[in-house]
XYZ file of C-alpha atoms in Angstrom:
689
model
C -0.411 -0.367 -0.259
C 1.397 3.472 -1.155
C 2.035 6.386 1.372
C -0.678 7.836 0.282
C -3.463 5.001 0.346
C -2.710 4.609 3.960
C -2.877 8.813 4.571
C -6.945 8.057 4.336
C -7.085 4.737 5.838
C -6.041 6.732 8.363
C -7.847 9.864 7.795
C -10.576 7.868 7.210
C -10.086 5.360 10.359
C -10.205 9.383 12.852
C -13.017 10.681 10.216
C -11.070 13.851 9.210
C -11.887 15.669 6.106
C -9.871 15.070 2.708
C -9.857 16.725 -0.396
C -7.732 14.856 -3.569
C -6.163 17.017 -5.336
C -4.473 16.124 -8.438
C -0.982 12.860 -7.545
C -1.852 14.475 -3.711
C -3.981 14.252 -0.384
C -5.394 16.729 1.423
C -5.726 16.287 5.538
C -7.684 18.903 7.886
C -6.461 18.860 10.683
C -8.707 17.454 14.139
C -7.740 20.752 15.535
C -9.725 22.071 12.805
C -7.217 25.254 11.426
C -5.319 24.228 8.700
C -5.415 21.567 6.158
C -2.193 19.012 5.524
C -1.108 18.951 2.198
C 0.372 15.899 0.498
C 2.367 16.928 -2.865
C 5.233 14.984 -3.913
C 5.226 17.262 -6.721
C 5.474 20.632 -5.086
C 8.819 20.841 -3.990
C 8.708 24.544 -2.493
C 6.440 23.254 -0.564
C 7.311 19.751 0.940
C 11.058 20.683 1.421
C 11.573 19.763 4.819
C 9.994 16.381 4.980
C 11.916 13.283 4.069
C 10.364 11.121 2.067
C 11.493 7.595 3.612
C 9.987 8.550 6.915
C 6.758 6.860 7.278
C 4.180 9.096 5.457
C 1.140 8.909 8.497
C 3.403 8.946 11.337
C 4.424 12.507 10.070
C 0.722 12.839 9.695
C 0.027 11.763 13.135
C 3.290 13.348 15.185
C 2.051 16.820 13.599
C -1.764 17.053 14.220
C -1.105 15.813 17.712
C 1.686 19.576 18.580
C -0.718 20.859 16.886
C -3.436 19.811 19.095
C -1.085 20.763 21.764
C -0.441 23.804 20.824
C -3.687 25.535 19.791
C -4.988 23.750 23.549
C -1.089 25.600 25.220
C -2.788 29.247 23.423
C -6.612 28.958 23.735
C -5.867 27.793 28.125
C -3.404 31.044 27.711
C -6.663 33.115 26.278
C -9.333 32.194 28.105
C -6.828 33.958 31.513
C -6.913 36.578 29.715
C -10.809 37.347 29.460
C -10.074 37.154 25.620
C -13.624 35.886 23.315
C -12.123 33.628 19.998
C -13.713 33.871 16.654
C -12.674 31.607 14.834
C -11.922 30.836 11.153
C -11.379 27.175 9.858
C -8.665 28.706 7.919
C -6.850 29.243 11.392
C -7.497 32.939 11.051
C -8.728 33.905 14.823
C -10.749 37.542 15.488
C -9.852 38.008 19.365
C -11.954 40.634 21.566
C -11.208 41.143 24.907
C -13.318 42.433 27.612
C -12.645 45.945 26.637
C -14.241 45.305 23.375
C -10.781 46.064 22.241
C -9.892 43.327 18.710
C -6.523 41.559 17.587
C -5.600 39.145 14.716
C -4.315 35.432 15.590
C -3.305 32.899 12.859
C -3.025 29.198 13.876
C -3.361 27.949 10.398
C -0.406 26.702 7.867
C 2.012 29.783 9.512
C 1.749 27.491 13.339
C 2.225 23.514 11.210
C 5.185 24.688 9.044
C 7.310 25.820 12.621
C 6.344 22.330 14.074
C 7.353 21.027 10.498
C 11.283 22.214 11.445
C 11.751 21.175 14.759
C 9.406 19.704 17.551
C 10.119 22.486 19.994
C 6.268 23.091 20.873
C 7.300 26.406 23.055
C 8.481 28.032 19.538
C 5.963 27.147 17.477
C 3.548 28.934 20.251
C 5.298 32.360 20.789
C 6.016 31.886 17.214
C 1.809 32.152 16.744
C 2.021 35.659 18.710
C 4.305 37.110 16.429
C 2.838 40.437 14.306
C 0.048 40.536 16.754
C -1.414 42.853 19.103
C -2.492 40.765 21.831
C -0.201 40.828 24.523
C 2.603 37.786 24.463
C 3.127 34.855 27.115
C 6.114 34.441 29.043
C 8.645 31.349 28.928
C 7.275 30.579 32.066
C 3.200 30.670 30.891
C 4.049 29.345 27.368
C 5.778 26.034 29.710
C 3.124 26.259 32.028
C -0.131 25.917 29.942
C 1.802 22.755 27.477
C 2.322 21.073 30.399
C -1.476 22.135 31.269
C -2.419 19.354 27.535
C -6.296 18.162 28.513
C -6.566 18.670 31.193
C -10.006 20.946 31.606
C -10.007 25.255 31.518
C -13.183 27.215 31.265
C -12.915 29.190 27.791
C -14.693 32.660 27.444
C -17.030 31.972 25.176
C -18.942 34.775 23.061
C -22.727 35.957 24.460
C -24.543 37.900 22.114
C -23.901 42.030 22.995
C -27.416 43.782 24.512
C -28.597 46.581 21.979
C -26.698 49.953 22.993
C -28.982 52.104 25.344
C -30.879 54.884 23.755
C -30.496 57.927 25.360
C -32.906 59.363 27.389
C -34.501 62.910 26.442
C -32.722 64.333 29.881
C -29.628 62.923 28.936
C -30.372 65.298 25.475
C -30.953 67.968 27.123
C -27.042 67.798 28.940
C -26.273 67.576 25.851
C -27.420 70.939 24.723
C -27.152 72.755 27.422
C -22.652 70.750 26.726
C -22.830 72.353 23.777
C -23.557 75.905 24.631
C -20.248 75.481 27.214
C -18.520 74.850 24.244
C -19.748 78.355 22.683
C -19.870 80.062 25.509
C -16.151 78.855 26.034
C -15.075 81.667 23.312
C -16.696 83.998 25.251
C -15.526 83.466 28.971
C -11.941 82.715 30.073
C -12.993 82.153 33.562
C -13.729 78.243 34.186
C -16.436 79.087 36.847
C -18.144 80.571 33.644
C -18.333 77.597 31.714
C -19.405 75.469 34.353
C -22.037 77.875 34.757
C -23.164 78.340 31.217
C -24.067 74.726 31.464
C -26.274 74.730 34.237
C -29.950 74.379 32.920
C -31.734 78.153 33.412
C -34.287 80.342 32.164
C -38.068 79.634 31.186
C -37.856 77.326 28.488
C -34.353 74.894 30.395
C -36.914 74.730 33.385
C -40.224 73.274 31.236
C -37.681 70.643 28.676
C -36.548 70.385 32.107
C -39.930 69.038 33.295
C -40.530 67.586 30.335
C -37.749 64.797 30.669
C -38.365 63.949 34.001
C -41.316 62.542 33.219
C -40.265 60.424 30.495
C -36.592 58.758 32.005
C -37.348 55.824 30.283
C -37.645 57.808 26.891
C -35.205 57.282 23.753
C -34.651 61.008 22.244
C -31.931 62.997 19.842
C -30.991 66.087 19.643
C -31.867 67.174 15.197
C -28.129 69.208 14.994
C -29.940 71.492 12.612
C -32.589 73.298 14.196
C -30.986 72.398 17.750
C -34.650 70.607 18.333
C -35.209 67.692 20.442
C -36.752 64.275 18.912
C -38.632 61.580 21.545
C -39.155 58.641 19.969
C -42.982 56.525 20.228
C -42.107 53.498 21.229
C -43.506 51.337 17.855
C -40.049 53.281 16.826
C -41.370 54.658 13.354
C -42.057 58.354 14.423
C -41.032 61.193 17.127
C -42.370 63.550 19.003
C -40.051 66.980 17.903
C -40.021 69.846 20.414
C -38.393 73.001 19.316
C -36.332 75.035 22.563
C -36.221 77.979 19.586
C -40.145 78.150 18.434
C -43.126 80.556 18.403
C -45.390 78.114 20.250
C -42.785 76.633 22.806
C -42.796 80.350 24.507
C -46.139 81.209 23.769
C -47.039 77.924 25.900
C -44.043 78.500 28.801
C -46.076 82.146 28.880
C -49.523 80.976 29.229
C -49.122 78.310 31.500
C -45.682 78.596 32.980
C -42.687 75.914 33.219
C -43.677 73.443 34.940
C -46.991 73.023 33.916
C -45.566 73.938 29.967
C -44.206 70.664 30.544
C -46.790 68.866 32.136
C -48.373 69.447 29.148
C -46.116 68.471 26.755
C -45.297 65.453 28.527
C -48.995 64.217 28.242
C -49.427 65.087 24.970
C -46.142 62.552 24.089
C -48.216 59.923 25.970
C -51.385 60.523 24.393
C -50.315 59.892 21.403
C -47.550 57.230 22.416
C -50.168 54.765 23.481
C -53.016 56.339 20.620
C -50.676 55.661 17.838
C -49.660 51.686 19.870
C -54.226 51.244 19.766
C -53.848 51.924 16.006
C -50.835 49.712 15.523
C -51.982 47.316 17.232
C -55.186 46.750 15.421
C -53.426 47.151 12.211
C -50.740 44.479 12.435
C -52.907 42.117 14.421
C -55.290 42.055 11.236
C -52.028 42.170 8.860
C -50.985 39.416 10.595
C -53.678 37.679 10.248
C -54.411 37.514 6.971
C -50.417 36.383 6.662
C -48.966 39.657 6.017
C -45.518 40.753 7.174
C -43.562 44.182 7.349
C -40.322 45.158 4.629
C -37.056 44.052 6.785
C -35.081 45.190 3.548
C -37.471 49.193 3.494
C -39.724 48.810 6.294
C -42.939 51.617 4.969
C -43.765 48.175 2.729
C -46.362 45.218 4.154
C -46.681 42.058 1.419
C -46.687 38.037 1.871
C -43.550 37.637 -1.242
C -44.004 41.017 -2.870
C -44.737 44.624 -1.437
C -47.829 45.051 -1.990
C -48.762 48.317 -0.269
C -47.016 50.997 1.629
C -47.810 51.304 5.640
C -47.824 55.339 6.070
C -46.565 55.572 9.970
C -44.564 58.427 10.638
C -45.948 61.849 10.800
C -48.857 61.444 9.319
C -50.551 58.994 11.736
C -49.865 61.453 14.305
C -51.119 63.983 12.784
C -53.979 62.481 11.938
C -54.198 60.626 15.454
C -53.927 64.604 16.842
C -56.641 65.967 14.516
C -59.172 63.674 13.997
C -58.913 60.160 16.787
C -57.804 57.106 16.376
C -60.717 55.027 13.926
C -59.554 57.521 11.650
C -56.133 56.375 12.175
C -56.460 53.856 10.394
C -58.392 54.245 7.717
C -55.614 56.627 7.396
C -53.117 53.418 6.655
C -55.488 51.265 5.367
C -57.680 53.649 3.407
C -57.200 52.119 0.158
C -58.093 48.124 1.108
C -61.515 49.297 3.386
C -62.211 45.386 4.794
C -58.906 45.198 6.533
C -59.225 48.847 7.570
C -63.369 47.623 9.293
C -61.070 44.935 10.577
C -59.204 46.663 12.513
C -61.179 49.465 13.205
C -63.670 46.623 15.250
C -60.490 45.661 16.915
C -58.976 48.644 18.179
C -59.056 48.856 21.913
C -58.607 45.104 22.736
C -55.459 44.711 22.725
C -53.164 44.454 26.330
C -50.249 43.374 24.855
C -48.047 45.020 21.872
C -48.931 43.865 18.798
C -45.967 42.952 16.194
C -46.016 42.397 13.121
C -42.550 39.954 11.635
C -40.356 41.191 8.983
C -39.088 39.684 5.966
C -37.934 40.431 2.335
C -40.131 41.675 -0.024
C -39.842 42.015 -3.213
C -40.910 44.083 -5.592
C -44.017 43.778 -7.367
C -43.333 42.261 -11.303
C -42.934 45.614 -13.315
C -44.243 45.732 -16.394
C -42.127 43.651 -18.268
C -40.259 44.896 -20.950
C -40.151 44.142 -24.696
C -36.679 42.899 -26.693
C -37.459 43.596 -30.364
C -35.829 41.194 -32.469
C -33.092 42.075 -34.552
C -33.015 43.000 -38.365
C -29.855 42.715 -40.659
C -29.573 45.747 -40.637
C -29.216 46.233 -36.875
C -26.962 43.151 -36.706
C -24.906 44.088 -39.428
C -24.818 47.652 -37.543
C -23.571 46.286 -33.551
C -21.550 44.241 -35.767
C -19.535 47.390 -37.386
C -19.616 49.355 -34.122
C -18.493 46.530 -32.006
C -14.845 46.251 -34.687
C -14.902 50.217 -33.930
C -14.777 50.455 -30.405
C -12.672 47.077 -29.561
C -11.044 48.417 -32.771
C -10.127 52.239 -30.505
C -10.199 50.600 -27.032
C -6.893 47.670 -28.547
C -4.655 50.944 -28.621
C -5.859 52.269 -25.783
C -3.300 52.197 -22.260
C -6.725 50.371 -20.869
C -6.385 47.464 -23.126
C -3.014 46.318 -20.716
C -5.262 45.402 -17.626
C -8.039 43.828 -19.894
C -5.186 41.527 -20.243
C -5.526 40.031 -17.167
C -9.301 40.737 -16.287
C -11.146 37.086 -16.645
C -14.421 38.576 -17.084
C -12.129 40.250 -20.342
C -10.131 38.135 -21.647
C -10.318 34.422 -21.702
C -7.938 33.255 -23.613
C -10.154 29.894 -23.733
C -13.237 31.212 -25.474
C -11.987 34.639 -26.213
C -11.333 35.387 -30.224
C -12.048 39.421 -30.422
C -8.317 39.977 -30.384
C -5.537 38.961 -31.805
C -2.192 37.629 -31.207
C -0.561 40.086 -32.618
C -2.596 43.144 -31.502
C -1.415 42.211 -27.655
C 2.103 41.989 -29.550
C 2.272 45.227 -30.559
C -0.041 46.849 -27.838
C 2.951 45.200 -25.159
C 5.969 46.528 -28.235
C 4.459 49.791 -27.563
C 5.396 50.152 -23.700
C 8.929 48.371 -23.676
C 12.126 49.807 -23.139
C 10.982 52.006 -20.559
C 12.920 53.685 -17.376
C 11.167 50.729 -15.017
C 10.268 47.268 -16.377
C 6.417 46.783 -16.951
C 5.958 43.038 -16.410
C 2.390 43.367 -17.048
C 4.170 43.901 -20.728
C 6.604 41.485 -20.038
C 4.343 39.296 -19.188
C 2.120 39.335 -22.243
C 5.125 39.359 -24.341
C 6.123 36.051 -23.316
C 2.893 34.454 -23.181
C 2.665 34.798 -26.685
C 5.652 32.863 -27.182
C 9.286 35.736 -26.726
C 11.832 33.831 -24.768
C 13.429 36.369 -23.926
C 11.200 38.359 -21.719
C 10.564 34.478 -19.900
C 15.419 34.951 -19.087
C 14.803 38.626 -18.093
C 11.414 38.057 -16.300
C 13.353 34.306 -13.725
C 16.931 36.921 -13.492
C 14.467 39.935 -12.004
C 12.698 37.371 -9.431
C 15.970 36.830 -8.399
C 17.089 40.168 -7.116
C 13.365 41.558 -5.707
C 12.253 41.068 -2.315
C 8.126 39.522 -2.740
C 6.240 42.083 -0.619
C 2.013 43.027 -0.689
C 1.846 45.206 -3.483
C 3.758 42.766 -5.914
C 1.952 43.302 -9.515
C 0.373 39.892 -10.083
C 2.656 39.260 -13.551
C 5.751 38.620 -10.857
C 3.469 36.258 -7.895
C 2.293 34.183 -11.988
C 5.751 33.727 -12.734
C 7.448 32.959 -9.385
C 4.768 30.703 -9.041
C 5.058 29.046 -12.802
C 8.820 28.864 -11.891
C 8.636 27.266 -7.830
C 9.862 24.185 -8.278
C 12.483 24.417 -10.382
C 12.894 27.823 -7.554
C 11.545 25.877 -4.178
C 14.007 27.889 -1.673
C 12.953 31.371 -3.734
C 9.572 30.167 -3.785
C 9.115 29.541 0.087
C 10.548 32.966 0.604
C 7.493 34.503 -1.329
C 4.962 32.267 -0.616
C 5.769 30.454 2.616
C 4.257 31.683 5.441
C 4.725 35.285 7.668
C 4.088 36.052 11.456
C 4.650 40.053 9.594
C 2.350 38.779 6.940
C 0.243 36.158 6.047
C -0.334 32.298 6.318
C -0.320 32.689 2.545
C 1.016 35.183 0.765
C -0.497 35.956 -2.685
C -3.576 33.784 -2.061
C -6.325 35.438 -4.886
C -3.407 34.995 -7.817
C -2.488 31.414 -6.445
C -6.096 30.066 -6.530
C -6.159 31.834 -9.514
C -3.777 30.464 -11.084
C -4.505 26.424 -8.852
C -2.889 26.285 -6.012
C -5.597 23.680 -3.945
C -3.198 24.968 -0.545
C -4.430 28.957 -1.540
C -8.378 27.510 -3.144
C -9.635 25.759 0.037
C -8.561 28.897 1.989
C -9.766 31.234 0.966
C -13.149 29.568 0.778
C -12.493 28.930 4.341
C -11.713 32.960 4.855
C -16.067 32.853 4.190
C -17.571 33.644 6.643
C -20.379 36.711 5.480
C -24.107 35.073 6.314
C -25.407 37.584 4.184
C -23.635 35.833 1.654
C -24.886 32.334 -0.556
C -22.216 31.278 -2.291
C -18.561 32.456 -1.323
C -17.042 34.967 -3.980
C -13.648 33.189 -3.730
C -15.709 30.762 -7.064
C -15.291 33.053 -8.690
C -11.584 33.040 -8.681
C -10.852 29.694 -8.275
C -10.097 27.112 -11.201
C -13.474 24.715 -11.375
C -10.916 21.413 -11.659
C -9.437 22.111 -8.671
C -13.336 23.823 -6.776
C -14.709 20.509 -7.654
C -11.411 18.692 -5.950
C -11.228 20.852 -3.301
C -15.261 21.282 -2.105
C -17.229 18.732 -0.750
C -20.198 18.026 -3.405
C -23.644 17.921 -1.396
C -22.048 21.688 -0.174
C -21.098 22.644 -3.600
C -24.210 21.640 -4.822
C -26.054 23.544 -2.339
C -24.261 26.403 -3.597
C -25.395 25.974 -6.981
C -28.769 25.821 -6.012
C -28.657 29.089 -3.452
C -27.566 30.845 -6.759
C -30.213 29.539 -9.288
C -32.474 30.930 -6.354
C -30.739 33.701 -6.828
C -30.209 34.807 -11.112
C -34.477 34.110 -10.330
C -36.210 35.748 -7.524
C -33.348 38.368 -7.731
C -35.180 41.905 -7.718
C -32.490 44.981 -7.225
C -30.785 44.942 -10.705
C -31.178 48.812 -11.079
C -26.915 48.633 -10.294
C -25.599 45.841 -12.549
C -26.248 43.315 -9.754
C -24.510 41.285 -7.731
C -20.671 40.755 -9.853
C -19.658 38.366 -7.478
C -22.580 36.432 -8.406
C -22.559 36.826 -11.749
C -18.528 36.579 -12.030
C -19.546 32.969 -9.984
C -21.614 31.473 -12.225
C -18.905 32.249 -15.202
C -16.530 30.610 -13.752
C -17.907 26.990 -12.366
C -20.063 27.125 -16.113
C -23.320 27.290 -14.307
C -25.174 27.416 -17.911
C -28.989 27.310 -16.526
C -27.678 30.385 -14.235
C -28.041 32.748 -18.057
C -32.188 31.012 -18.628
C -32.623 31.520 -15.409
C -31.759 35.594 -15.813
C -33.309 36.046 -18.823
C -36.962 34.864 -17.805
C -36.834 37.306 -14.521
C -39.026 40.384 -14.879
C -36.406 42.438 -13.173
C -33.858 42.665 -15.041
C -34.485 44.969 -18.290
C -37.413 47.369 -16.317
C -34.993 48.107 -13.130
C -31.865 48.651 -15.380
C -33.355 50.404 -18.154
C -35.755 52.163 -15.891
C -33.962 53.062 -12.859
C -35.671 54.943 -9.540
C -34.652 58.448 -9.002
C -30.792 58.700 -8.294
C -29.436 54.721 -9.450
C -27.630 54.202 -12.468
C -29.227 51.247 -13.861
C -27.263 49.753 -17.341
C -24.636 52.854 -17.452
C -23.115 50.385 -14.086
C -24.066 46.933 -15.912
C -20.467 46.484 -17.183
C -19.690 43.449 -15.360
C -23.816 41.893 -16.328
C -22.481 41.541 -19.376
C -19.329 40.553 -19.480
C -19.870 37.446 -17.062
C -23.353 36.706 -18.865
C -21.694 36.427 -22.466
C -18.737 34.491 -20.460
C -21.429 31.605 -19.019
C -24.024 31.375 -21.752
C -23.814 33.671 -25.319
C -28.004 32.909 -26.491
C -30.348 34.688 -28.793
C -32.301 36.265 -25.281
C -28.279 38.572 -24.074
C -27.512 39.469 -27.785
C -30.991 41.255 -28.261
C -30.685 42.592 -24.731
C -27.017 43.694 -26.024
C -28.803 45.285 -28.913
C -31.248 46.922 -26.456
C -28.431 48.423 -24.647
C -26.913 49.680 -27.480
C -29.675 51.753 -28.550
C -30.792 52.896 -25.860
C -30.958 56.482 -24.285
C -27.390 57.066 -22.213
C -27.605 60.670 -22.387
C -31.279 60.476 -20.529
C -30.096 58.088 -17.780
C -27.126 60.129 -17.938
C -28.713 63.308 -16.709
C -31.703 61.928 -14.400
C -28.459 60.181 -11.995
C -26.425 63.599 -12.384
C -29.780 65.599 -11.423
C -29.790 63.277 -8.092
C -26.298 65.010 -7.734
C -26.845 67.439 -5.488
C -23.992 69.505 -4.691
C -21.462 66.565 -6.841
C -20.011 66.643 -9.719
C -20.540 62.719 -11.777
C -19.418 63.656 -14.965
C -16.366 61.978 -15.327
C -17.716 58.886 -14.064
C -20.634 58.631 -15.526
C -18.658 59.614 -19.000
C -15.880 56.556 -17.726
C -19.485 54.376 -16.658
C -20.025 55.485 -20.024
C -16.731 53.936 -21.947
C -16.805 51.491 -19.775
C -20.453 49.579 -21.117
C -19.383 50.393 -24.438
C -16.890 48.216 -24.729
C -18.414 45.565 -22.636
C -21.128 44.904 -24.984
C -18.834 45.147 -27.726
C -17.045 42.180 -26.048
C -20.232 41.001 -24.693
C -22.364 41.397 -28.534
C -19.135 39.611 -30.047
C -19.652 36.175 -28.002
C -22.850 35.901 -28.643
C -22.472 36.733 -32.654
C -20.202 34.042 -32.097
C -23.014 31.650 -31.003
C -25.427 32.915 -32.001
C -27.294 32.309 -35.724
C -28.317 35.261 -37.058
C -31.766 33.533 -38.093
C -32.586 32.828 -34.709
C -32.899 36.848 -33.441
């Protein structure tokens, strides 16, 4: 039995997660925070491994040493009352009792340190280098290592309570403090400043009386006009008191400070109670009929879609104040007489606060936008337009970055530019004062051996750093097994840099170590598929991700393509890029059937860019699956009145000049449409459109 097979059997017996890669295997350590990769062909990675040793025994030893070290680190952090939020790639976010956040890495750096020698104390010490968390002393490290296997109490993360709102009294104190700051420039006396901060005057005594009556209400100060806003309990509106208003002065003159304060507090309490009674009745009826409050924009209610808005703010308060609670129900549900009548019938019957559950609600399906068929004349016209746009683009410096953008240029599928054009463009920038790795890489890609040797020579003389050009990183990756010691310097973990340097570039080049690291770094609950899927070759993803998990991500992406309604900013580019990279072609069909895309892009809401910001959508979609529908969509976009969209968007950006930004978006869209058009024309027969 081969060493690799023995390691697989050991992993299976100990129920350790494995990843089958070409000529190798990845096994997750039992602590869960790193993966041991056995890939004999990767000389740079295995330069410390003795091929004559027992691989399974070697792994088991490393596994136990890692567990001892991590237990010691956890035990030490527990003594500092530090909470650990850990990711599977070994990245720990630490938070102390004072809320200060630190980082710690217990992934590949710890494994590499242990692989160089079985000194556990030194390995633990190395983990704390580069971290702002207080390092343990040598004595503390030895103590915690000696306690391996002894249970310890670890600080557990608890859900933080909501930050307490300011009370009306606190707002008044802040208002007086602001006044004292203004006065400090008028008086050099500290005593005078202190006196300024003391409440005085009839208005202030009125406000203090009001605040004393409402010790548990929440309030805030409106800095623009100095008014105090006291929230009603439902939080949909607030009671406003303007200290400098004529109405307040008249009230104080009429009733006196104390009675005026009581009058305001009474009015607040009456409105607060009435609002709650009205909302209890309305929400109870809506719940009965299966309605939800939109979590994205709370003024809407519906079941699956936004069915109608609710006016729960200042207008509702005004109606209650003027016409009473029944009229207020009519104000909210006036367009739905049956619901309004039900609510009126139960008005005042609730003895507890009634709430309405929230969920994301899509907008109602907009009026369809029809894509007209393309005539032969239009096909010819758009062919010519695309050629002109791409011809001009290939003469610009901007095209150099397009060569390295997988959505714009993919050597495996794209023909919108010829090798001679890339070479000619790159040659324009040869011979400058400083080397151009991007230019040299393009020339090298088309067989220029001179630049390959120059690249190699330069890489032996330069130091890797976090701003190293992608082309240097990529070239070093290709030379990693020819120059293993140098490659280890570039790609080995560093306590002062990161566990997996240049992970995004390495993942794109097919490195399973970097690919798994990026996937393990994903913990965003708002994302339904990891953005890293846009950057890792499909063949590698299928080897390092469980089929069940990959199927789940793919299904989630399809649901997104079917249900997504927010297209006024071009859609989620990470999702689209992931689908294009993974070849999930069914998503293209779902996008074509989505009723929100065309209206959202062609008729965006005020302040939204619409199709002006949709370059990524067309690039990803055309790479994913060129189709007759997409070809018509591109023709429709080419023919849109873009100047009107730019004018509408500019008018919403009051006081901000956005002309240059809009011009840049429009130019990028021209290029994206031309590339997408070319891809579709290569795959879609003319008689299909």
